[in-house]
């Protein structure tokens, strides 16, 4: 037995926050097409590998009101798999939830869509072995009930039993834990041979045997989804299953840490681009540059980072040679010791106010409705965002102090 486990395709993701007047149109088209490119590569591999079936575990589309164009392109790939007699099993997730009759979707005969209630379907392999696959589709955006309780125990009626579940491990401390939550113990107690999980975009295995897996998404969409993305190829070896990762994403998101030298602000952009030339990326990378500095950076450098002028200068140079560099800089940040207020402002009082008022909860409260924008909310919850925002706020305060001649009324 050999099959593909993929999830979170997010076809036609809008990649909010990336487009501006500097990014080249060809590069913008590349990123907008990246989810389709990755999916097509996966289908190519399925055909070349002659897999027995393909599992797509939720959030195939970025939103449930997707366009006819996206639907048409998805149909094309399903039809290619159908032409090679490769079954496809689909469960919809919280982004592409569907509460209608799956038979009305008009998908080709090789495609099975799980309804809103937990259902088991059988796939007969070329060898004659039978695989029981159990899953369900989200009928609405929110599924807070532990649907795992409806999954049946594995029986001896099939040689293999696989579970498809788009949801979140209850122990994960994130808003995602509100989506069809489950525990590792609940999964293990079903005695399935493999669990194909979706919803969490970080590829990971939840058990020592490597048979309870999140495949991650097939294309990173922002800096908080770094590294290679793709699918899991699962093969049987007698009575055990072996899983390997296959990369398909045409674009990789990464952080690149570069030391901050003594250049002036005007020369810094050129220096950074020259360092990018030495990186020699073998595929397209979208980068966040992290400038490292042991001492406190000059105030003009902090200001250039804070107000975006340094990024604009880097992107202007980057736009001319992005194809040669095989990379695009999306943001510039600074990693250093927390800046201090060097003035008549009492540092002790400032630190006390910081500890009392500048907390993660206060930051999220100030963000207000901005948290509803996915990429902003994800950045707010990133590990380094809190310190970065604090440093920027401190920089602005220091600028105002300097502008007033070092005095505070």
Coordinates of C-alpha atoms in Angstrom, one line a residue:
X1 CA 0.0 0.0 0.0
X2 CA 1.2 3.5 -0.9
X3 CA -0.7 6.7 -0.4
X4 CA -0.4 10.5 -0.1
X5 CA -1.5 12.4 2.9
X6 CA -1.9 16.1 2.3
X7 CA -3.9 18.9 4.0
X8 CA -4.4 22.6 4.1
X9 CA -3.8 23.4 0.4
X10 CA -5.4 26.8 0.8
X11 CA -5.8 27.1 -2.9
X12 CA -5.9 30.7 -4.1
X13 CA -4.7 32.1 -0.8
X14 CA -4.6 36.0 -1.2
X15 CA -1.3 36.4 0.6
X16 CA -2.5 39.5 2.3
X17 CA 0.1 42.1 3.2
X18 CA 2.6 41.2 0.5
X19 CA 1.6 43.2 -2.5
X20 CA 2.9 46.8 -2.7
X21 CA 4.1 49.1 -5.5
X22 CA 7.6 47.7 -5.3
X23 CA 7.1 43.9 -5.7
X24 CA 7.6 43.0 -9.4
X25 CA 4.4 41.8 -11.1
X26 CA 6.1 38.6 -12.3
X27 CA 7.0 37.8 -8.7
X28 CA 3.5 38.6 -7.4
X29 CA 2.1 36.2 -10.0
X30 CA 4.5 33.6 -8.8
X31 CA 3.4 33.8 -5.2
X32 CA -0.3 34.0 -6.1
X33 CA 0.1 30.8 -8.2
X34 CA 2.3 29.0 -5.6
X35 CA -0.5 27.0 -3.9
X36 CA -1.7 25.7 -7.4
X37 CA 1.9 25.0 -8.4
X38 CA 2.5 23.0 -5.2
X39 CA -0.8 21.0 -5.6
X40 CA 0.0 20.2 -9.3
X41 CA 3.4 19.0 -8.3
X42 CA 1.8 16.7 -5.7
X43 CA -0.6 15.3 -8.4
X44 CA 2.3 14.8 -10.8
X45 CA 4.1 12.8 -8.0
X46 CA 1.0 10.7 -7.3
X47 CA 0.7 9.7 -10.9
X48 CA 4.5 9.0 -11.3
X49 CA 4.6 7.0 -8.0
X50 CA 1.3 5.2 -9.0
X51 CA 0.0 5.6 -5.5
X52 CA -3.1 3.7 -4.4
X53 CA -5.0 6.7 -3.2
X54 CA -4.7 10.4 -2.1
X55 CA -6.1 11.8 1.2
X56 CA -6.9 15.6 1.3
X57 CA -7.6 16.5 4.9
X58 CA -9.4 19.8 5.0
X59 CA -8.9 23.5 4.0
X60 CA -8.4 22.6 0.3
X61 CA -9.7 26.1 -0.5
X62 CA -8.8 29.2 1.4
X63 CA -12.4 30.1 1.9
X64 CA -15.7 28.3 1.3
X65 CA -17.0 31.0 -1.2
X66 CA -14.1 30.2 -3.6
X67 CA -14.3 31.3 -7.2
X68 CA -15.3 29.3 -10.3
X69 CA -11.7 29.7 -11.5
X70 CA -10.4 27.9 -8.4
X71 CA -13.0 25.2 -8.6
X72 CA -12.2 24.6 -12.3
X73 CA -8.5 24.2 -11.6
X74 CA -9.2 21.9 -8.7
X75 CA -11.4 19.8 -11.0
X76 CA -8.6 19.6 -13.5
X77 CA -6.3 17.9 -11.0
X78 CA -9.0 15.5 -9.8
X79 CA -9.6 14.5 -13.4
X80 CA -5.9 13.9 -13.9
X81 CA -5.9 11.5 -11.0
X82 CA -9.2 9.9 -12.3
X83 CA -7.5 9.3 -15.6
X84 CA -4.9 7.1 -13.8
X85 CA -7.5 5.4 -11.6
X86 CA -6.2 6.9 -8.4
X87 CA -9.0 7.4 -5.8
X88 CA -9.1 10.7 -3.9
X89 CA -10.7 11.0 -0.4
X90 CA -11.7 14.5 0.8
X91 CA -12.7 16.0 4.1
X92 CA -13.5 19.7 4.2
X93 CA -12.2 21.8 7.1
X94 CA -13.0 25.1 8.8
X95 CA -12.0 27.3 5.8
X96 CA -13.9 25.4 3.1
X97 CA -16.7 24.0 5.3
X98 CA -19.6 22.5 3.3
X99 CA -23.0 21.4 4.6
X100 CA -24.7 20.3 1.4
X101 CA -25.0 17.0 -0.4
X102 CA -21.5 15.9 -1.5
X103 CA -22.9 14.2 -4.6
X104 CA -24.1 17.6 -5.8
X105 CA -20.5 18.8 -6.1
X106 CA -20.1 17.0 -9.4
X107 CA -16.6 15.7 -8.6
X108 CA -15.3 12.8 -10.8
X109 CA -16.2 9.2 -9.8
X110 CA -12.7 8.6 -8.3
X111 CA -13.4 11.2 -5.6
X112 CA -15.1 10.6 -2.3
X113 CA -16.2 13.5 -0.1
X114 CA -17.0 12.8 3.5
X115 CA -20.3 14.2 4.8
X116 CA -20.8 16.2 8.0
X117 CA -21.2 13.1 10.1
X118 CA -18.4 10.6 10.7
X119 CA -18.5 8.0 7.9
X120 CA -16.3 5.1 6.9
X121 CA -15.6 4.2 3.2
X122 CA -13.6 1.4 1.8
X123 CA -10.8 1.5 -0.8
X124 CA -9.9 -1.8 -2.5
X125 CA -6.2 -1.9 -3.5
X126 CA -4.9 -3.5 -6.6
X127 CA -3.6 -6.3 -4.4
X128 CA -7.1 -7.0 -3.3
X129 CA -6.5 -5.7 0.3
X130 CA -9.2 -3.5 1.7
X131 CA -8.5 -0.1 3.4
X132 CA -11.2 1.4 5.7
X133 CA -11.0 5.2 5.8
X134 CA -13.0 7.1 8.3
X135 CA -13.6 10.9 8.3
X136 CA -16.0 13.8 8.3
X137 CA -16.3 17.3 6.8
X138 CA -16.9 20.5 8.7
X139 CA -20.5 21.7 8.1
X140 CA -19.7 25.2 9.6
X141 CA -16.7 27.2 10.5
X142 CA -16.8 26.3 14.1
X143 CA -16.8 22.7 15.3
X144 CA -16.1 22.8 19.0
X145 CA -17.5 19.4 19.8
X146 CA -15.0 16.5 20.1
X147 CA -16.1 14.7 16.9
X148 CA -13.4 12.1 17.6
X149 CA -15.9 10.5 19.9
X150 CA -18.0 9.5 16.9
X151 CA -15.2 7.6 15.2
X152 CA -15.6 3.8 15.4
X153 CA -13.1 1.4 16.7
X154 CA -11.0 -0.4 14.1
X155 CA -12.2 -3.9 13.3
X156 CA -10.7 -6.8 11.6
X157 CA -13.0 -6.4 8.6
X158 CA -10.3 -4.5 6.7
X159 CA -6.5 -5.0 6.4
X160 CA -5.9 -1.4 7.2
X161 CA -7.9 1.3 9.0
X162 CA -7.1 5.0 8.5
X163 CA -8.6 8.1 10.1
X164 CA -8.9 11.5 8.5
X165 CA -9.4 14.3 11.0
X166 CA -9.2 18.1 10.5
X167 CA -8.8 19.4 14.0
X168 CA -6.6 20.3 16.9
X169 CA -4.9 18.5 19.7
X170 CA -6.5 19.8 22.9
X171 CA -3.1 20.3 24.5
X172 CA -2.1 22.8 21.8
X173 CA -2.3 26.3 23.5
X174 CA -3.7 28.2 20.6
X175 CA -7.0 29.4 19.2
X176 CA -6.9 26.4 16.8
X177 CA -7.7 24.1 19.8
X178 CA -11.4 25.1 19.3
X179 CA -11.7 23.1 16.1
X180 CA -12.9 19.5 16.5
X181 CA -10.6 19.0 19.5
X182 CA -9.1 15.6 20.4
X183 CA -6.5 14.1 22.6
X184 CA -3.7 11.8 21.6
X185 CA -5.1 9.1 23.9
X186 CA -8.5 9.3 22.0
X187 CA -6.7 8.7 18.7
X188 CA -4.6 5.8 20.0
X189 CA -7.6 4.1 21.6
X190 CA -9.3 3.7 18.2
X191 CA -6.5 1.3 17.2
X192 CA -6.2 2.8 13.6
X193 CA -3.1 2.0 11.6
X194 CA -2.7 5.7 10.5
X195 CA -4.2 9.1 11.4
X196 CA -4.0 11.7 8.6
X197 CA -4.5 15.0 10.4
X198 CA -5.1 18.5 9.1
X199 CA -5.5 22.1 10.3
X200 CA -2.1 22.7 12.0
X201 CA 0.3 24.1 9.4
X202 CA 3.4 22.8 11.0
X203 CA 4.4 19.3 9.9
X204 CA 4.7 17.0 12.9
X205 CA 4.2 13.5 14.2
X206 CA 2.4 13.1 17.5
X207 CA 3.5 9.5 18.3
X208 CA 6.7 7.6 18.4
X209 CA 5.7 5.2 15.6
X210 CA 5.2 8.1 13.3
X211 CA 1.6 7.1 12.3
X212 CA -0.3 10.0 13.8
X213 CA 0.7 12.9 11.6
X214 CA 0.0 16.5 10.6
X215 CA 1.3 16.9 7.1
X216 CA 1.4 20.7 7.4
X217 CA 0.3 22.9 4.5
X218 CA 1.6 22.6 1.0
X219 CA 2.8 26.2 0.7
X220 CA 3.9 28.6 3.4
X221 CA 1.9 31.8 3.3
X222 CA 3.9 34.0 5.6
X223 CA 7.0 34.1 7.8
X224 CA 5.3 32.2 10.6
X225 CA 5.1 29.2 8.3
X226 CA 8.8 28.7 7.5
X227 CA 10.7 25.9 5.8
X228 CA 9.9 23.4 3.1
X229 CA 6.3 22.5 2.6
X230 CA 4.6 19.6 0.8
X231 CA 3.0 16.2 1.6
X232 CA 3.6 12.9 3.3
X233 CA 4.1 9.8 1.3
X234 CA 3.1 6.7 3.3
X235 CA 4.2 3.2 2.3
X236 CA 3.4 -0.2 3.9
X237 CA 6.2 -2.5 4.9
X238 CA 4.5 -5.8 5.8
X239 CA 2.4 -4.8 8.9
X240 CA 4.0 -1.4 9.5
X241 CA 3.8 2.0 7.8
X242 CA 6.7 4.2 6.9
X243 CA 6.3 7.9 6.2
X244 CA 8.5 10.3 4.3
X245 CA 8.1 14.0 3.5
X246 CA 8.2 15.3 -0.1
X247 CA 8.6 19.0 -0.7
X248 CA 6.5 20.6 -3.4
X249 CA 6.3 24.3 -2.5
X250 CA 7.9 26.6 -5.1
X251 CA 8.5 29.2 -2.4
X252 CA 10.2 28.8 1.0
X253 CA 9.8 31.3 3.8
X254 CA 12.8 31.8 6.1
X255 CA 14.5 34.1 8.5
X256 CA 18.0 35.2 7.6
X257 CA 20.1 36.5 10.4
X258 CA 22.8 39.1 9.4
X259 CA 25.1 41.1 11.6
X260 CA 24.6 44.8 11.8
X261 CA 27.8 46.5 10.9
X262 CA 28.8 50.2 11.3
X263 CA 27.4 51.3 7.9
X264 CA 25.4 54.4 7.7
X265 CA 21.7 54.0 7.0
X266 CA 22.2 55.0 3.4
X267 CA 24.8 52.2 2.9
X268 CA 23.1 49.6 4.9
X269 CA 20.6 48.6 2.1
X270 CA 23.4 47.9 -0.4
X271 CA 25.3 45.9 2.2
X272 CA 22.3 43.7 2.9
X273 CA 21.6 43.0 -0.8
X274 CA 25.3 42.1 -1.3
X275 CA 25.1 39.6 1.5
X276 CA 22.0 38.1 -0.1
X277 CA 24.0 37.5 -3.3
X278 CA 26.3 35.2 -1.3
X279 CA 23.4 33.1 0.0
X280 CA 22.9 31.3 -3.4
X281 CA 19.4 30.0 -2.8
X282 CA 18.5 27.0 -4.9
X283 CA 14.8 27.9 -5.0
X284 CA 12.7 31.0 -4.4
X285 CA 12.9 32.3 -0.8
X286 CA 10.8 34.9 0.9
X287 CA 12.9 36.3 3.7
X288 CA 12.7 38.2 6.9
X289 CA 16.1 39.7 7.6
X290 CA 17.0 39.8 11.3
X291 CA 19.8 42.2 12.0
X292 CA 21.8 41.0 15.0
X293 CA 23.6 43.5 17.2
X294 CA 25.1 43.0 20.7
X295 CA 25.1 46.7 21.6
X296 CA 22.3 49.2 21.1
X297 CA 21.9 50.2 17.5
X298 CA 22.1 53.9 16.5
X299 CA 18.8 55.7 16.7
X300 CA 18.8 56.5 13.0
X301 CA 19.0 52.8 12.2
X302 CA 16.2 52.0 14.6
X303 CA 14.1 54.7 13.0
X304 CA 14.8 53.4 9.5
X305 CA 13.7 49.9 10.5
X306 CA 10.7 51.2 12.5
X307 CA 9.3 53.5 9.8
X308 CA 9.9 51.0 6.9
X309 CA 12.4 53.2 5.0
X310 CA 15.2 50.6 5.2
X311 CA 12.8 47.8 4.0
X312 CA 11.7 50.0 1.1
X313 CA 15.3 50.7 0.1
X314 CA 16.2 47.0 0.3
X315 CA 13.1 46.0 -1.8
X316 CA 13.9 48.7 -4.4
X317 CA 17.3 47.1 -5.0
X318 CA 15.9 43.6 -4.6
X319 CA 13.3 44.2 -7.3
X320 CA 16.0 44.7 -9.9
X321 CA 17.8 41.4 -9.3
X322 CA 15.3 39.1 -7.5
X323 CA 15.5 36.4 -10.2
X324 CA 19.3 36.3 -9.9
X325 CA 19.1 36.3 -6.1
X326 CA 16.2 33.8 -6.0
X327 CA 14.8 35.7 -3.0
X328 CA 12.6 38.5 -2.0
X329 CA 12.9 40.4 1.3
X330 CA 9.5 40.8 3.0
X331 CA 10.6 42.4 6.3
X332 CA 13.5 43.7 8.3
X333 CA 13.8 43.4 12.0
X334 CA 16.4 44.0 14.7
X335 CA 17.5 41.5 17.4
X336 CA 19.4 43.3 20.2
X337 CA 19.3 44.0 23.9
X338 CA 16.1 45.9 24.7
X339 CA 16.8 49.6 24.1
X340 CA 17.0 51.9 27.0
X341 CA 15.8 55.4 27.6
X342 CA 18.9 57.5 27.9
X343 CA 17.6 60.8 29.2
X344 CA 16.2 62.5 32.2
X345 CA 13.4 60.0 32.1
X346 CA 13.9 57.8 35.1
X347 CA 14.7 54.3 33.7
X348 CA 13.4 52.6 36.8
X349 CA 9.9 54.2 36.4
X350 CA 10.0 53.4 32.7
X351 CA 10.8 49.7 33.4
X352 CA 8.0 49.5 36.0
X353 CA 5.5 51.0 33.6
X354 CA 6.6 48.5 31.0
X355 CA 6.1 45.5 33.2
X356 CA 2.7 46.7 34.4
X357 CA 1.3 47.9 31.1
X358 CA 3.1 46.4 28.1
X359 CA 1.9 42.9 28.3
X360 CA 0.8 40.4 25.6
X361 CA -2.8 40.8 26.8
X362 CA -2.7 44.6 26.6
X363 CA -1.1 44.3 23.1
X364 CA -3.9 42.1 21.9
X365 CA -6.5 44.4 23.4
X366 CA -5.0 47.4 21.7
X367 CA -5.0 45.5 18.4
X368 CA -8.8 45.4 18.6
X369 CA -10.5 44.4 15.4
X370 CA -7.2 44.1 13.6
X371 CA -6.9 40.6 15.2
X372 CA -9.7 39.5 12.8
X373 CA -7.2 39.9 9.9
X374 CA -5.5 36.5 9.8
X375 CA -1.9 37.6 8.9
X376 CA -2.0 40.3 11.6
X377 CA -3.3 37.9 14.2
X378 CA -0.6 35.4 13.3
X379 CA 2.1 37.9 13.5
X380 CA 0.9 39.2 16.9
X381 CA 1.1 35.7 18.3
X382 CA 4.6 35.0 16.9
X383 CA 7.3 34.4 19.5
X384 CA 9.4 37.4 18.6
X385 CA 6.6 39.9 17.8
X386 CA 6.1 41.1 21.4
X387 CA 9.7 42.1 21.9
X388 CA 9.9 43.6 18.4
X389 CA 6.8 45.9 19.0
X390 CA 8.2 46.9 22.4
X391 CA 11.5 47.8 20.9
X392 CA 9.8 49.9 18.2
X393 CA 7.7 51.7 20.8
X394 CA 10.7 52.4 22.9
X395 CA 12.5 53.7 19.8
X396 CA 9.7 56.1 19.0
X397 CA 9.8 57.4 22.6
X398 CA 13.5 57.9 22.4
X399 CA 13.1 59.8 19.2
X400 CA 10.6 62.2 20.8
X401 CA 13.0 62.7 23.8
X402 CA 15.9 63.5 21.5
X403 CA 13.7 65.9 19.4
X404 CA 13.0 67.8 22.7
X405 CA 16.6 68.2 23.5
X406 CA 16.7 65.4 26.0
X407 CA 14.2 66.9 28.4
X408 CA 10.9 65.5 29.5
X409 CA 8.2 67.7 30.9

